[in-house]
Amino acid sequence: MAASGAAVRLDLDGRPIQPLTICMIGAGGFIGSHLCEKLMFETQHTVLAVDVYDDKIRHLLEPENGHPWSSRIQFHRLNIKHDSRLEGLIKMSDLVINLAAICTPADYNTRPLDTIYSNFIDALPVVKYCSESNKRLIHFSTCEVYGKTIGCFLPKDHPLKKEPEFYMLKEDETPCIFGPIEKQRWSYACAKQLIERLIYAEGAENGLQFSIVRPFNWIGPRMDFIPGIDGPSEGVPRVLACFSNNLLRHEPLKLVDGGLSQRTFVYIKDAIEAVHLMIENPERANGHIFNVGNPNNEVTVKQLAEMMTKIYAKVSGEPSLEVPTVDVTSQEFYGEGYDDSDKRIPDMTIINRQLGWDPKTSLWDLLESTLTYQHKTYSEAIKRATAKPVATS
């Protein structure tokens, strides 16, 4: 139900929350769709939804369904690269949330120029308009800005590798360590880091009110695409969608370089709650960079594959393959110029102190929720796509 007629909502300091007009750039994507749902279902805020696609938020936009929030969400189909309407939408807003990005690792090597333009050049006007119009900005960055951990440069069995200061990623302390220029995989992280520095400088020199979000593998329904079904046949999505695609097609899950990299995963609904707190508590959120992840949900990519194989067998009722995984090299999978970070564990001190946020959903539960959605949404379409045509005489 929408929040109409509900009691006055209060922020973390007990102040009434006033309705905002929010310009959300990239509203039609995975994160944007969940955030739009949260704002429509639970608040009285208005969203100016900016994107080139509306597939994932179409259920919120159909006035014939008589939604109580119909007047509070408007879809504006535009590409922020070359559309003069963007400045006007930002001026109409109280808050701008920028989610627009190319953020798929397979693109960092093969489309480094597009990656840099999307994540730095295209974001420049957004920051400029917010600064000039005195509009608050919540900008989505990435945990990739941290690059490699300090610990990865120590010998394999060095005792300091286990000390948190050598692997825990802190917003205000951890250096950003990238590979050499020829490793084009870092084009994304460098572009994201530079726009962060620009936003921070706008805050320091021109008073821009901002918060920066560094997501650590947000997982849930509607994440990414399934190749050949709702995305390009030759496309390579991020790890969870890659593994989901393999499971749906009864193919072995491909482990890049043995799947030894360590990652943490957080449920999208937990993560959206963190963003909601940032939106409604500007005094606590402004000027901060926030890790948003779940350090309790840490696994290697190989362990993730093993968990997903077990969970998919449970939710689908289909037996697992006898050989559920296969090793591939990073060069085979991603092409020349790939490099990786060894470990990504977010320190949660700042977001817990400022917003009182802690993630709640276990890795098993978030994977079960996501794979149930994937199976329900895609299994029949994949069966049709892979069915062999019957020969006719």
Short mmCIF file of C-alpha atoms in Angstrom, two decimals:
data_model
loop_
_atom_site.label_atom_id
_atom_site.label_comp_id
_atom_site.label_asym_id
_atom_site.label_seq_id
_atom_site.Cartn_x
_atom_site.Cartn_y
_atom_site.Cartn_z
CA MET A 1 0.00 0.00 0.00
CA ALA A 2 1.10 3.58 -0.58
CA ALA A 3 1.78 5.89 2.29
CA SER A 4 -1.21 8.20 1.65
CA GLY A 5 -3.20 8.92 4.79
CA ALA A 6 -0.43 7.46 6.96
CA ALA A 7 0.95 9.15 10.04
CA VAL A 8 3.70 11.74 9.58
CA ARG A 9 7.01 9.98 9.07
CA LEU A 10 10.08 11.14 11.00
CA ASP A 11 13.78 11.10 10.15
CA LEU A 12 16.44 9.57 12.39
CA ASP A 13 16.55 12.75 14.49
CA GLY A 14 12.77 12.93 14.99
CA ARG A 15 12.05 15.62 12.39
CA PRO A 16 9.05 15.31 10.02
CA ILE A 17 10.08 14.14 6.55
CA GLN A 18 8.91 16.55 3.85
CA PRO A 19 7.95 15.19 0.39
CA LEU A 20 10.79 15.59 -2.13
CA THR A 21 10.94 15.74 -5.90
CA ILE A 22 13.72 13.36 -6.91
CA CYS A 23 15.35 13.29 -10.36
CA MET A 24 16.55 9.68 -10.66
CA ILE A 25 18.92 9.14 -13.58
CA GLY A 26 19.05 5.47 -14.52
CA ALA A 27 15.70 4.77 -12.86
CA GLY A 28 14.89 1.96 -15.28
CA GLY A 29 17.76 -0.30 -14.21
CA PHE A 30 18.13 -2.95 -11.52
CA ILE A 31 18.83 -0.61 -8.60
CA GLY A 32 16.60 2.17 -9.91
CA SER A 33 13.58 -0.10 -10.25
CA HIS A 34 13.84 -1.31 -6.66
CA LEU A 35 14.41 2.23 -5.40
CA CYS A 36 11.38 3.51 -7.34
CA GLU A 37 9.25 0.76 -5.78
CA LYS A 38 10.44 1.69 -2.30
CA LEU A 39 9.66 5.38 -2.86
CA MET A 40 6.23 4.72 -4.34
CA PHE A 41 5.13 2.10 -1.81
CA GLU A 42 6.44 3.69 1.38
CA THR A 43 6.82 7.47 0.92
CA GLN A 44 5.15 10.53 -0.55
CA HIS A 45 8.17 11.56 -2.63
CA THR A 46 7.81 12.30 -6.36
CA VAL A 47 10.20 10.67 -8.85
CA LEU A 48 11.21 12.10 -12.22
CA ALA A 49 12.46 8.81 -13.67
CA VAL A 50 15.11 9.36 -16.37
CA ASP A 51 16.28 6.49 -18.57
CA VAL A 52 16.26 5.14 -22.11
CA TYR A 53 14.40 1.97 -21.02
CA ASP A 54 11.38 1.54 -18.77
CA ASP A 55 10.91 -2.26 -18.85
CA LYS A 56 11.78 -2.81 -15.18
CA ILE A 57 9.54 0.00 -13.90
CA ARG A 58 6.63 -0.35 -16.34
CA HIS A 59 4.49 -1.90 -13.60
CA LEU A 60 4.79 1.40 -11.71
CA LEU A 61 3.95 3.59 -14.70
CA GLU A 62 0.67 2.12 -15.99
CA PRO A 63 -2.11 4.58 -15.02
CA GLU A 64 -4.85 2.17 -16.11
CA ASN A 65 -4.03 0.05 -13.08
CA GLY A 66 -5.18 2.90 -10.85
CA HIS A 67 -2.09 2.99 -8.68
CA PRO A 68 -2.36 5.48 -5.79
CA TRP A 69 1.12 6.78 -6.71
CA SER A 70 0.38 7.41 -10.42
CA SER A 71 0.77 11.18 -10.01
CA ARG A 72 4.10 10.79 -8.20
CA ILE A 73 6.18 9.11 -10.89
CA GLN A 74 6.91 10.46 -14.36
CA PHE A 75 9.05 8.69 -16.93
CA HIS A 76 11.33 10.82 -19.11
CA ARG A 77 12.90 8.82 -21.94
CA LEU A 78 16.20 10.52 -22.63
CA ASN A 79 19.89 9.82 -22.97
CA ILE A 80 21.86 12.11 -20.68
CA LYS A 81 24.72 12.27 -23.22
CA HIS A 82 22.98 14.73 -25.49
CA ASP A 83 19.63 15.94 -24.19
CA SER A 84 19.10 19.53 -23.12
CA ARG A 85 16.06 18.51 -21.06
CA LEU A 86 18.26 17.08 -18.32
CA GLU A 87 19.19 20.47 -16.86
CA GLY A 88 15.52 21.44 -16.60
CA LEU A 89 14.62 18.21 -14.80
CA ILE A 90 17.44 18.75 -12.31
CA LYS A 91 16.28 22.32 -11.67
CA MET A 92 12.76 21.01 -10.95
CA SER A 93 14.11 18.61 -8.31
CA ASP A 94 15.15 18.79 -4.67
CA LEU A 95 17.51 15.82 -5.00
CA VAL A 96 19.31 14.12 -7.88
CA ILE A 97 20.25 10.43 -7.76
CA ASN A 98 22.67 9.35 -10.50
CA LEU A 99 22.66 5.63 -11.22
CA ALA A 100 23.63 5.82 -14.91
CA ALA A 101 26.72 3.78 -15.79
CA ILE A 102 28.29 1.06 -17.86
CA CYS A 103 29.08 -1.36 -15.07
CA THR A 104 29.62 -4.84 -16.56
CA PRO A 105 33.18 -6.23 -16.25
CA ALA A 106 33.07 -7.81 -19.71
CA ASP A 107 32.75 -4.29 -21.17
CA TYR A 108 35.77 -2.81 -19.39
CA ASN A 109 38.23 -4.58 -21.73
CA THR A 110 36.20 -4.59 -24.93
CA ARG A 111 34.64 -1.11 -24.61
CA PRO A 112 37.09 0.91 -22.50
CA LEU A 113 36.29 4.21 -24.24
CA ASP A 114 32.53 3.79 -23.75
CA THR A 115 33.20 2.78 -20.15
CA ILE A 116 35.26 5.90 -19.42
CA TYR A 117 32.83 8.21 -21.19
CA SER A 118 29.79 6.70 -19.49
CA ASN A 119 31.22 6.82 -15.99
CA PHE A 120 33.13 10.10 -16.12
CA ILE A 121 32.38 12.33 -19.11
CA ASP A 122 28.62 11.72 -19.13
CA ALA A 123 28.42 12.31 -15.38
CA LEU A 124 30.11 15.72 -15.58
CA PRO A 125 26.99 17.71 -16.62
CA VAL A 126 24.97 16.10 -13.82
CA VAL A 127 27.49 17.25 -11.21
CA LYS A 128 27.75 20.70 -12.85
CA TYR A 129 23.96 21.25 -12.94
CA CYS A 130 23.60 20.13 -9.31
CA SER A 131 26.37 22.44 -8.17
CA GLU A 132 25.12 25.44 -10.17
CA SER A 133 21.47 24.94 -9.13
CA ASN A 134 22.30 24.12 -5.50
CA LYS A 135 20.72 20.67 -5.71
CA ARG A 136 21.71 17.79 -3.48
CA LEU A 137 23.34 14.81 -5.26
CA ILE A 138 23.49 11.12 -4.35
CA HIS A 139 25.99 9.62 -6.78
CA PHE A 140 26.48 5.89 -7.27
CA SER A 141 30.10 4.84 -7.52
CA THR A 142 31.48 1.32 -7.02
CA CYS A 143 33.53 -0.81 -4.66
CA GLU A 144 35.91 -1.24 -7.61
CA VAL A 145 37.44 2.16 -6.82
CA TYR A 146 39.44 0.39 -4.10
CA GLY A 147 41.16 -1.77 -6.72
CA LYS A 148 43.49 -4.32 -5.12
CA THR A 149 43.99 -4.84 -1.39
CA ILE A 150 47.30 -4.03 0.28
CA GLY A 151 47.40 -7.65 1.40
CA CYS A 152 47.46 -9.02 -2.14
CA PHE A 153 51.04 -7.73 -2.52
CA LEU A 154 52.26 -9.77 0.46
CA PRO A 155 53.61 -13.32 -0.01
CA LYS A 156 50.88 -15.97 -0.14
CA ASP A 157 51.36 -17.31 3.40
CA HIS A 158 52.36 -14.04 5.06
CA PRO A 159 50.69 -13.71 8.51
CA LEU A 160 49.77 -10.05 7.89
CA LYS A 161 47.38 -11.10 5.11
CA LYS A 162 44.91 -12.01 7.86
CA GLU A 163 45.10 -8.62 9.57
CA PRO A 164 42.00 -6.48 8.77
CA GLU A 165 44.05 -3.38 7.98
CA PHE A 166 45.54 -5.23 4.99
CA TYR A 167 42.22 -6.26 3.41
CA MET A 168 39.31 -4.33 4.99
CA LEU A 169 38.18 -1.48 2.71
CA LYS A 170 37.57 1.83 4.51
CA GLU A 171 36.07 4.84 2.74
CA ASP A 172 38.30 7.40 4.45
CA GLU A 173 41.58 5.49 4.74
CA THR A 174 42.10 2.73 2.16
CA PRO A 175 44.28 3.69 -0.83
CA CYS A 176 43.01 2.95 -4.34
CA ILE A 177 45.50 0.58 -6.00
CA PHE A 178 44.99 -0.30 -9.66
CA GLY A 179 46.90 -2.40 -12.17
CA PRO A 180 49.01 -1.00 -15.02
CA ILE A 181 47.43 1.05 -17.83
CA GLU A 182 47.53 -1.89 -20.25
CA LYS A 183 45.12 -3.71 -17.93
CA GLN A 184 42.06 -1.98 -19.37
CA ARG A 185 39.83 -3.67 -16.83
CA TRP A 186 40.62 -0.71 -14.55
CA SER A 187 39.10 1.82 -16.98
CA TYR A 188 35.83 1.57 -15.02
CA ALA A 189 37.38 1.98 -11.58
CA CYS A 190 39.56 4.92 -12.67
CA ALA A 191 36.60 6.75 -14.25
CA LYS A 192 34.51 6.19 -11.13
CA GLN A 193 37.32 7.35 -8.86
CA LEU A 194 37.86 10.53 -10.86
CA ILE A 195 34.17 11.50 -10.78
CA GLU A 196 34.22 10.87 -7.01
CA ARG A 197 37.17 13.25 -6.68
CA LEU A 198 35.37 15.86 -8.80
CA ILE A 199 32.22 15.61 -6.67
CA TYR A 200 34.27 15.89 -3.51
CA ALA A 201 36.07 18.94 -4.91
CA GLU A 202 32.73 20.57 -5.84
CA GLY A 203 31.67 20.06 -2.25
CA ALA A 204 34.87 21.55 -0.87
CA GLU A 205 35.09 24.55 -3.23
CA ASN A 206 31.49 25.29 -4.22
CA GLY A 207 29.39 23.84 -1.39
CA LEU A 208 27.78 20.97 -3.34
CA GLN A 209 25.75 18.79 -0.98
CA PHE A 210 26.53 15.18 -1.89
CA SER A 211 26.64 11.58 -0.77
CA ILE A 212 28.58 8.90 -2.65
CA VAL A 213 27.46 5.26 -2.59
CA ARG A 214 29.94 2.42 -3.10
CA PRO A 215 27.89 -0.75 -3.72
CA PHE A 216 29.43 -4.13 -2.89
CA ASN A 217 27.67 -6.63 -5.17
CA TRP A 218 23.98 -5.89 -4.73
CA ILE A 219 21.99 -9.00 -5.64
CA GLY A 220 18.30 -9.68 -6.24
CA PRO A 221 15.46 -10.04 -8.74
CA ARG A 222 15.77 -8.06 -12.00
CA MET A 223 19.55 -7.96 -11.75
CA ASP A 224 21.34 -7.70 -15.09
CA PHE A 225 20.20 -9.69 -18.12
CA ILE A 226 20.02 -13.27 -19.38
CA PRO A 227 21.89 -13.49 -22.71
CA GLY A 228 19.65 -14.10 -25.69
CA ILE A 229 16.46 -13.76 -23.64
CA ASP A 230 16.30 -10.19 -22.37
CA GLY A 231 19.76 -9.09 -23.45
CA PRO A 232 22.26 -9.53 -26.31
CA SER A 233 23.07 -13.13 -27.27
CA GLU A 234 26.79 -12.43 -27.20
CA GLY A 235 26.65 -10.35 -24.02
CA VAL A 236 28.42 -11.37 -20.81
CA PRO A 237 26.59 -10.15 -17.68
CA ARG A 238 27.97 -9.99 -14.15
CA VAL A 239 28.75 -13.10 -12.14
CA LEU A 240 25.34 -13.85 -10.63
CA ALA A 241 23.52 -13.49 -13.95
CA CYS A 242 26.28 -15.48 -15.71
CA PHE A 243 25.87 -18.33 -13.24
CA SER A 244 22.06 -18.06 -13.39
CA ASN A 245 22.21 -18.31 -17.18
CA ASN A 246 24.36 -21.44 -16.95
CA LEU A 247 22.00 -23.03 -14.42
CA LEU A 248 18.92 -22.22 -16.49
CA ARG A 249 20.56 -23.78 -19.58
CA HIS A 250 21.94 -26.82 -17.66
CA GLU A 251 25.50 -25.82 -18.50
CA PRO A 252 28.57 -25.95 -16.24
CA LEU A 253 29.30 -22.69 -14.41
CA LYS A 254 32.50 -21.12 -15.69
CA LEU A 255 35.04 -20.29 -12.97
CA VAL A 256 37.44 -17.58 -14.12
CA ASP A 257 40.98 -18.47 -13.02
CA GLY A 258 39.57 -21.08 -10.65
CA GLY A 259 37.05 -18.76 -8.97
CA LEU A 260 39.51 -17.87 -6.20
CA SER A 261 38.58 -14.18 -5.92
CA GLN A 262 36.68 -13.37 -2.72
CA ARG A 263 33.52 -11.24 -2.74
CA THR A 264 30.72 -10.17 -0.45
CA PHE A 265 27.07 -10.01 -1.52
CA VAL A 266 24.16 -7.98 -0.13
CA TYR A 267 20.44 -8.32 -0.84
CA ILE A 268 19.02 -5.51 -2.96
CA LYS A 269 16.18 -4.81 -0.50
CA ASP A 270 18.66 -4.37 2.37
CA ALA A 271 20.80 -2.07 0.22
CA ILE A 272 17.81 0.03 -0.91
CA GLU A 273 16.94 0.62 2.73
CA ALA A 274 20.41 2.18 3.14
CA VAL A 275 19.78 4.52 0.19
CA HIS A 276 16.35 5.40 1.58
CA LEU A 277 18.04 6.48 4.83
CA MET A 278 20.46 8.67 2.85
CA ILE A 279 17.58 10.31 0.98
CA GLU A 280 15.65 11.21 4.12
CA ASN A 281 18.55 12.11 6.44
CA PRO A 282 20.60 14.68 4.51
CA GLU A 283 22.17 16.18 7.64
CA ARG A 284 23.65 12.78 8.47
CA ALA A 285 24.45 11.72 4.88
CA ASN A 286 25.84 14.87 3.23
CA GLY A 287 29.58 14.93 2.63
CA HIS A 288 30.01 11.20 3.22
CA ILE A 289 31.10 8.26 1.11
CA PHE A 290 29.26 5.09 2.10
CA ASN A 291 30.23 1.46 1.64
CA VAL A 292 26.98 -0.48 1.23
CA GLY A 293 27.58 -4.21 1.49
CA ASN A 294 27.40 -7.20 3.81
CA PRO A 295 30.77 -8.34 5.19
CA ASN A 296 29.07 -11.40 6.70
CA ASN A 297 28.25 -12.75 3.22
CA GLU A 298 31.82 -13.38 2.06
CA VAL A 299 32.64 -16.30 -0.25
CA THR A 300 35.03 -17.14 -3.04
CA VAL A 301 33.47 -17.13 -6.49
CA LYS A 302 33.91 -20.92 -6.50
CA GLN A 303 31.95 -21.22 -3.24
CA LEU A 304 29.27 -18.95 -4.74
CA ALA A 305 28.97 -21.31 -7.71
CA GLU A 306 28.62 -24.31 -5.39
CA MET A 307 25.91 -22.59 -3.33
CA MET A 308 23.98 -21.47 -6.40
CA THR A 309 24.10 -24.99 -7.86
CA LYS A 310 22.58 -26.46 -4.67
CA ILE A 311 19.95 -23.73 -4.34
CA TYR A 312 18.91 -23.90 -7.98
CA ALA A 313 18.38 -27.66 -7.71
CA LYS A 314 16.13 -26.96 -4.72
CA VAL A 315 14.01 -24.21 -6.30
CA SER A 316 13.75 -25.81 -9.75
CA GLY A 317 13.39 -29.46 -8.76
CA GLU A 318 15.95 -30.30 -11.45
CA PRO A 319 19.06 -32.39 -10.73
CA SER A 320 22.46 -30.71 -10.80
CA LEU A 321 25.04 -31.60 -13.43
CA GLU A 322 27.53 -34.30 -12.49
CA VAL A 323 30.31 -31.79 -13.23
CA PRO A 324 28.73 -28.45 -12.21
CA THR A 325 31.74 -26.17 -12.87
CA VAL A 326 34.53 -25.76 -15.38
CA ASP A 327 37.69 -23.64 -15.08
CA VAL A 328 38.50 -21.02 -17.72
CA THR A 329 41.27 -18.46 -17.88
CA SER A 330 40.46 -14.78 -17.55
CA GLN A 331 41.90 -14.20 -21.02
CA GLU A 332 39.52 -16.81 -22.50
CA PHE A 333 36.53 -15.35 -20.70
CA TYR A 334 37.18 -11.59 -20.74
CA GLY A 335 39.92 -11.15 -23.33
CA GLU A 336 43.28 -9.43 -23.22
CA GLY A 337 43.81 -6.78 -20.57
CA TYR A 338 41.81 -8.33 -17.74
CA ASP A 339 42.93 -7.99 -14.15
CA ASP A 340 41.11 -8.49 -10.87
CA SER A 341 40.96 -7.54 -7.24
CA ASP A 342 41.57 -10.37 -4.82
CA LYS A 343 39.19 -9.54 -2.00
CA ARG A 344 36.46 -6.96 -1.32
CA ILE A 345 35.29 -6.70 2.29
CA PRO A 346 33.55 -3.42 3.22
CA ASP A 347 34.21 -1.71 6.52
CA MET A 348 30.76 -0.65 7.78
CA THR A 349 31.79 1.86 10.47
CA ILE A 350 30.68 5.06 8.70
CA ILE A 351 27.25 3.95 7.49
CA ASN A 352 26.49 2.34 10.83
CA ARG A 353 27.51 5.46 12.74
CA GLN A 354 25.76 7.96 10.48
CA LEU A 355 22.60 6.06 9.50
CA GLY A 356 22.38 3.10 11.87
CA TRP A 357 22.18 0.71 8.93
CA ASP A 358 23.10 -2.97 9.03
CA PRO A 359 22.24 -5.57 6.36
CA LYS A 360 20.04 -8.44 7.52
CA THR A 361 19.71 -11.06 4.76
CA SER A 362 22.03 -14.08 4.69
CA LEU A 363 23.75 -15.15 1.48
CA TRP A 364 21.71 -18.37 1.31
CA ASP A 365 18.42 -16.49 1.66
CA LEU A 366 19.25 -13.80 -0.91
CA LEU A 367 20.41 -16.42 -3.41
CA GLU A 368 17.27 -18.49 -2.85
CA SER A 369 15.07 -15.43 -3.41
CA THR A 370 16.98 -14.42 -6.54
CA LEU A 371 17.17 -17.89 -8.10
CA THR A 372 13.48 -18.49 -7.43
CA TYR A 373 12.79 -15.30 -9.40
CA GLN A 374 15.23 -16.28 -12.17
CA HIS A 375 13.67 -19.73 -12.56
CA LYS A 376 10.10 -18.41 -12.53
CA THR A 377 10.89 -15.59 -14.98
CA TYR A 378 13.24 -17.25 -17.48
CA SER A 379 13.05 -21.06 -17.45
CA GLU A 380 10.22 -21.39 -19.99
CA ALA A 381 11.73 -18.76 -22.30
CA ILE A 382 15.07 -20.59 -22.28
CA LYS A 383 13.37 -23.92 -22.98
CA ARG A 384 11.68 -22.38 -26.01
CA ALA A 385 14.91 -20.72 -27.16
CA THR A 386 16.95 -23.92 -26.91
CA ALA A 387 14.32 -26.34 -28.24
CA LYS A 388 15.35 -28.01 -31.50
CA PRO A 389 12.87 -27.46 -34.34
CA VAL A 390 10.91 -30.56 -35.30
CA ALA A 391 11.71 -31.73 -38.83
CA THR A 392 8.76 -31.85 -41.19
CA SER A 393 8.45 -34.19 -44.14
#
